[in-house]
Short mmCIF file of C-alpha atoms in Angstrom, two decimals:
data_model
loop_
_atom_site.label_atom_id
_atom_site.label_comp_id
_atom_site.label_asym_id
_atom_site.label_seq_id
_atom_site.Cartn_x
_atom_site.Cartn_y
_atom_site.Cartn_z
CA MET A 1 -1.24 8.73 8.03
CA TRP A 2 -0.06 6.16 5.54
CA LEU A 3 0.16 2.46 6.35
CA PRO A 4 0.25 -0.37 3.80
CA THR A 5 -3.08 -2.19 3.53
CA SER A 6 -3.06 -6.00 3.33
CA ALA A 7 -6.83 -6.57 3.50
CA VAL A 8 -10.14 -4.75 3.96
CA CYS A 9 -13.01 -5.96 6.13
CA GLU A 10 -16.49 -4.40 6.04
CA LYS A 11 -19.09 -5.02 8.70
CA GLY A 12 -21.57 -7.68 7.62
CA SER A 13 -19.31 -9.05 4.90
CA THR A 14 -17.22 -12.24 4.86
CA PRO A 15 -13.84 -11.16 3.48
CA LYS A 16 -10.81 -13.42 3.29
CA ILE A 17 -8.84 -12.31 6.33
CA GLU A 18 -5.92 -14.49 7.28
CA PRO A 19 -5.36 -15.53 10.94
CA TYR A 20 -1.99 -13.76 11.03
CA PRO A 21 -0.44 -11.21 13.40
CA GLY A 22 -0.99 -7.61 12.40
CA ILE A 23 -2.26 -4.08 12.97
CA TYR A 24 -5.86 -3.12 12.24
CA ARG A 25 -7.64 0.23 11.94
CA ILE A 26 -11.40 0.56 12.44
CA TYR A 27 -13.35 3.35 10.69
CA ASP A 28 -16.92 4.60 10.76
CA ILE A 29 -19.03 5.03 7.61
CA ALA A 30 -17.80 8.62 7.19
CA GLY A 31 -14.18 7.45 7.17
CA LYS A 32 -13.28 8.68 10.67
CA LEU A 33 -10.67 6.58 12.41
CA LEU A 34 -12.18 5.09 15.57
CA TYR A 35 -9.60 2.62 16.83
CA VAL A 36 -6.16 1.15 16.15
CA GLY A 37 -5.26 -2.23 17.57
CA ARG A 38 -2.88 -5.16 17.25
CA SER A 39 -3.42 -8.90 17.49
CA LYS A 40 -1.61 -12.18 16.98
CA ASN A 41 -4.70 -13.27 15.04
CA VAL A 42 -6.38 -10.30 13.33
CA GLN A 43 -9.09 -12.53 11.86
CA LYS A 44 -10.33 -13.64 15.28
CA ARG A 45 -9.88 -10.22 16.85
CA LEU A 46 -11.91 -8.40 14.19
CA GLN A 47 -14.69 -10.96 14.48
CA GLN A 48 -14.83 -10.14 18.18
CA HIS A 49 -14.94 -6.41 17.45
CA PHE A 50 -17.69 -6.66 14.85
CA ASN A 51 -19.70 -9.05 17.05
CA GLY A 52 -19.43 -6.66 20.00
CA THR A 53 -17.79 -9.25 22.27
CA THR A 54 -14.80 -7.08 23.21
CA HIS A 55 -14.28 -3.76 24.99
CA THR A 56 -15.52 -1.96 21.84
CA ALA A 57 -19.08 -1.62 23.16
CA LEU A 58 -18.68 2.16 23.15
CA PHE A 59 -18.27 2.34 19.40
CA CYS A 60 -19.40 -1.02 17.97
CA LYS A 61 -22.56 0.57 16.53
CA ASN A 62 -20.44 3.02 14.54
CA MET A 63 -17.97 0.49 13.10
CA HIS A 64 -18.15 0.24 9.32
CA LYS A 65 -14.89 -1.22 8.05
CA ALA A 66 -11.39 -2.19 9.09
CA LEU A 67 -8.10 -2.00 7.23
CA ILE A 68 -5.63 -4.74 8.10
CA THR A 69 -1.85 -4.69 7.80
CA TYR A 70 -0.24 -8.07 8.35
CA ALA A 71 2.97 -8.04 10.33
CA LYS A 72 4.84 -9.70 7.45
CA HIS A 73 4.17 -6.59 5.35
CA LEU A 74 5.86 -4.40 7.95
CA GLY A 75 8.95 -6.57 8.25
CA GLN A 76 10.02 -9.33 10.60
CA ASP A 77 11.95 -6.93 12.85
CA ILE A 78 8.92 -4.76 13.63
CA ASN A 79 7.60 -5.00 17.18
CA LEU A 80 3.80 -4.93 16.84
CA ARG A 81 3.28 -3.30 20.23
CA LYS A 82 5.60 -0.46 19.28
CA ALA A 83 4.03 -0.18 15.83
CA GLU A 84 0.54 0.01 17.34
CA ARG A 85 1.69 2.70 19.77
CA PHE A 86 3.36 4.68 17.01
CA PHE A 87 0.27 4.79 14.81
CA ILE A 88 -1.98 5.69 17.73
CA GLN A 89 0.36 8.56 18.55
CA LYS A 90 0.37 9.82 14.99
CA THR A 91 -3.26 9.25 13.96
CA LYS A 92 -5.00 9.85 17.33
CA PRO A 93 -8.00 7.51 16.92
CA LEU A 94 -11.15 8.62 18.71
CA TYR A 95 -11.34 5.76 21.21
CA ASN A 96 -7.78 4.91 22.16
CA LYS A 97 -5.72 8.07 21.78
CA LYS A 98 -5.88 8.74 25.54
CA CYS A 99 -4.22 5.38 26.29
CA VAL A 100 -0.92 6.25 24.64
CA ASN A 101 2.23 6.71 26.69
CA GLN A 102 4.64 9.16 25.11
CA ASP A 103 7.82 7.65 26.58
CA GLU A 104 8.41 5.12 23.82
CA GLU A 105 8.74 6.43 20.28
CA LEU A 106 9.08 4.47 17.05
CA SER A 107 10.45 6.24 14.00
CA PHE A 108 8.13 6.22 11.01
CA GLU A 109 11.14 5.43 8.85
CA ASP A 110 11.61 2.20 10.82
CA LEU A 111 8.26 1.08 9.43
CA LEU A 112 8.58 2.55 5.97
CA ASP A 113 11.77 0.67 5.22
CA TYR A 114 9.78 -2.56 5.23
CA ALA A 115 6.55 -1.39 3.57
CA PRO A 116 6.06 -3.06 0.16
CA GLU A 117 4.95 0.19 -1.51
CA VAL A 118 8.16 1.90 -0.43
CA ARG A 119 10.28 -1.08 -1.45
CA PHE A 120 8.53 -1.07 -4.86
CA PHE A 121 9.36 2.57 -5.62
CA ASN A 122 12.82 2.33 -4.08
CA ALA A 123 13.63 -0.58 -6.38
CA ILE A 124 12.45 1.34 -9.45
CA SER A 125 14.61 4.34 -8.49
CA LYS A 126 17.64 2.10 -7.98
CA LEU A 127 17.09 0.26 -11.27
CA ILE A 128 17.02 3.58 -13.13
CA GLU A 129 20.00 4.94 -11.19
CA GLU A 130 22.04 1.82 -12.02
CA GLY A 131 21.10 2.00 -15.73
CA LYS A 132 19.22 -1.30 -15.64
CA ALA A 133 15.88 0.33 -16.49
CA TYR A 134 14.60 3.61 -17.88
CA LEU A 135 11.48 5.69 -18.45
CA MET A 136 10.88 7.18 -21.89
CA LYS A 137 9.64 10.77 -22.03
CA MET A 138 6.45 11.31 -23.98
CA GLY A 139 7.34 12.82 -27.35
CA ASP A 140 11.00 11.83 -27.10
CA TYR A 141 11.16 8.07 -27.66
CA GLU A 142 14.94 7.87 -27.56
CA GLU A 143 15.80 4.29 -26.68
CA LYS A 144 18.43 3.75 -24.01
CA GLU A 145 20.33 0.88 -22.48
CA GLY A 146 18.40 -1.16 -20.01
CA CYS A 147 14.80 -2.27 -19.80
CA LEU A 148 12.00 0.10 -20.79
CA ILE A 149 9.62 0.05 -17.80
CA GLY A 150 7.32 2.91 -18.77
CA TYR A 151 6.84 6.49 -19.86
CA GLU A 152 6.52 9.89 -18.23
CA ASP A 153 5.22 13.40 -18.84
CA ASN A 154 4.90 16.44 -16.58
CA LYS A 155 2.15 14.92 -14.41
CA TYR A 156 2.55 11.15 -14.39
CA TYR A 157 4.83 8.16 -14.60
CA TYR A 158 3.14 5.53 -16.77
CA LEU A 159 4.57 2.17 -15.73
CA LEU A 160 4.22 -0.99 -17.80
CA PRO A 161 2.72 -3.35 -15.20
CA LYS A 162 3.83 -6.62 -16.83
CA VAL A 163 7.38 -5.32 -17.13
CA VAL A 164 8.06 -3.30 -14.00
CA PHE A 165 6.94 -5.88 -11.43
CA PRO A 166 9.28 -8.69 -12.64
CA GLN A 167 12.12 -6.17 -12.70
CA VAL A 168 11.45 -5.25 -9.07
CA VAL A 169 11.28 -8.91 -8.02
CA LEU A 170 14.57 -9.60 -9.83
CA PHE A 171 16.16 -6.56 -8.18
CA TYR A 172 15.50 -7.98 -4.71
CA GLU A 173 16.40 -11.54 -5.70
CA GLU A 174 19.83 -10.33 -6.78
CA LYS A 175 20.22 -8.81 -3.30
CA GLY A 176 19.23 -12.10 -1.68
CA GLU A 177 15.87 -10.67 -0.56
CA GLU A 178 12.25 -11.44 -1.34
CA PHE A 179 9.41 -9.28 -2.59
CA ASP A 180 6.50 -11.44 -1.51
CA LEU A 181 3.41 -9.51 -2.62
CA THR A 182 1.52 -10.56 -5.73
CA THR A 183 0.93 -7.98 -8.47
CA ARG A 184 -2.77 -7.90 -7.61
CA ALA A 185 -2.16 -7.27 -3.89
CA LEU A 186 0.51 -4.66 -4.55
CA TYR A 187 -1.45 -2.68 -7.14
CA LYS A 188 -4.60 -2.80 -4.99
CA SER A 189 -2.64 -1.43 -2.04
CA LEU A 190 -1.10 1.31 -4.22
CA ALA A 191 -4.61 2.29 -5.34
CA GLU A 192 -5.98 2.35 -1.78
CA GLU A 193 -3.12 4.59 -0.70
CA LYS A 194 -3.77 6.83 -3.77
CA LEU A 195 -0.26 6.24 -5.08
CA ILE A 196 -1.70 5.22 -8.46
CA LEU A 197 -4.90 6.23 -10.24
CA SER A 198 -7.69 3.67 -10.34
CA LYS A 199 -11.37 3.38 -11.16
CA VAL A 200 -14.23 0.93 -10.76
CA GLU A 201 -15.56 -0.72 -13.93
CA ASN A 202 -18.62 -2.96 -13.66
CA GLY A 203 -18.00 -3.39 -9.96
CA THR A 204 -14.32 -4.29 -10.42
CA LEU A 205 -11.41 -2.14 -9.24
CA ARG A 206 -9.13 -1.34 -12.18
CA THR A 207 -5.60 -0.49 -11.09
CA THR A 208 -4.30 -0.19 -14.65
CA LEU A 209 -5.81 2.41 -16.97
CA LYS A 210 -5.82 2.61 -20.76
CA LYS A 211 -3.74 5.18 -22.62
CA ARG A 212 -2.49 5.69 -26.14
CA ILE A 213 1.25 6.17 -26.41
CA PRO A 214 1.96 8.90 -29.01
CA GLY A 215 4.29 7.74 -31.74
CA ARG A 216 3.46 4.12 -31.03
CA PRO A 217 0.94 1.83 -32.75
CA GLU A 218 -2.57 3.19 -32.33
CA THR A 219 -3.62 0.77 -29.65
CA MET A 220 -4.65 1.39 -26.07
CA THR A 221 -2.09 0.21 -23.52
CA ARG A 222 -2.92 -0.57 -19.88
CA LEU A 223 -0.53 1.26 -17.59
CA LEU A 224 0.00 2.13 -13.93
CA PHE A 225 -0.65 5.87 -13.63
CA VAL A 226 1.65 7.17 -10.87
CA PRO A 227 1.06 10.87 -10.07
CA LYS A 228 4.32 12.78 -9.73
CA LYS A 229 2.66 14.75 -6.93
CA ASN A 230 1.49 12.09 -4.49
CA ASN A 231 0.66 11.92 -0.79
CA ARG A 232 3.91 10.13 0.07
CA GLY A 233 6.28 12.37 -1.85
CA PHE A 234 7.66 9.48 -3.91
CA VAL A 235 9.93 10.51 -6.77
CA ILE A 236 11.18 7.94 -9.25
#
C-alpha cells in the first residue's frame, strides 16, 4: 500500500527525524510490515520504539527500519487517527491489525489528494492539458507551444528535472497554493515508491539517470525516468 515517505529511520542509526506529527511504519529486515502508528512527535516516539521502552516488547527485536510520513505531507485537513486506522485496515500489520475497528472508514482518495507525489503528477497532467507544457516524442522532435518538460517513448516519460519542478511549483503558486517539498525530498520519495527509476552510485542514491537524446547533441542528459506502467497507475 502506497504512502508518501518523508524520512527513513534504521535501527542503530541517527537519522534526521523532525519532531513533527505523523504516521510511521515499522518493518523487519525482510521488509515485512510489523506495526503502523501515529504520534504528535514521531522523533520521540520512534526513539521509544527502538529503545524498547514502549508496548513494542513483542517485536522490538525484529525491528529494522521505520518509514515516516509527516502530517504536513498528507494535508492539514487529515485526521491522523483516521489516517492511522485506514492504513492499518488496508495493510494489516502483524502486530496491530487485530486492534482495528471497522466502523470508521477513510477513503484512500482523501489521503491521495494531499500526497506530494500525486500533486506532482497531477500538475504535470494539467500543464500539458492546458498547453503550458509538453513532452516531445522520441524520434519526432516537433516543437510545440509551451515549455518542453521532457520526452517520451513507449516505456518511459523522461522528465527534465531542472525544468519540470519549477513548472509544478509555478502551477500551484498561480492557484494560490504551495508545493513545499524540495526537489531532493520529492525525487527521493518518488524513487522509494518506485515511481521513478533510480540506482546507487558510490553509496549515493541517484534519482536522475543519464540518457542520450537522439537527434540532439551527443551529450548525456540527466533525466527522471518515469515508467508508464507504474504501481500507482499514474498517466501523464
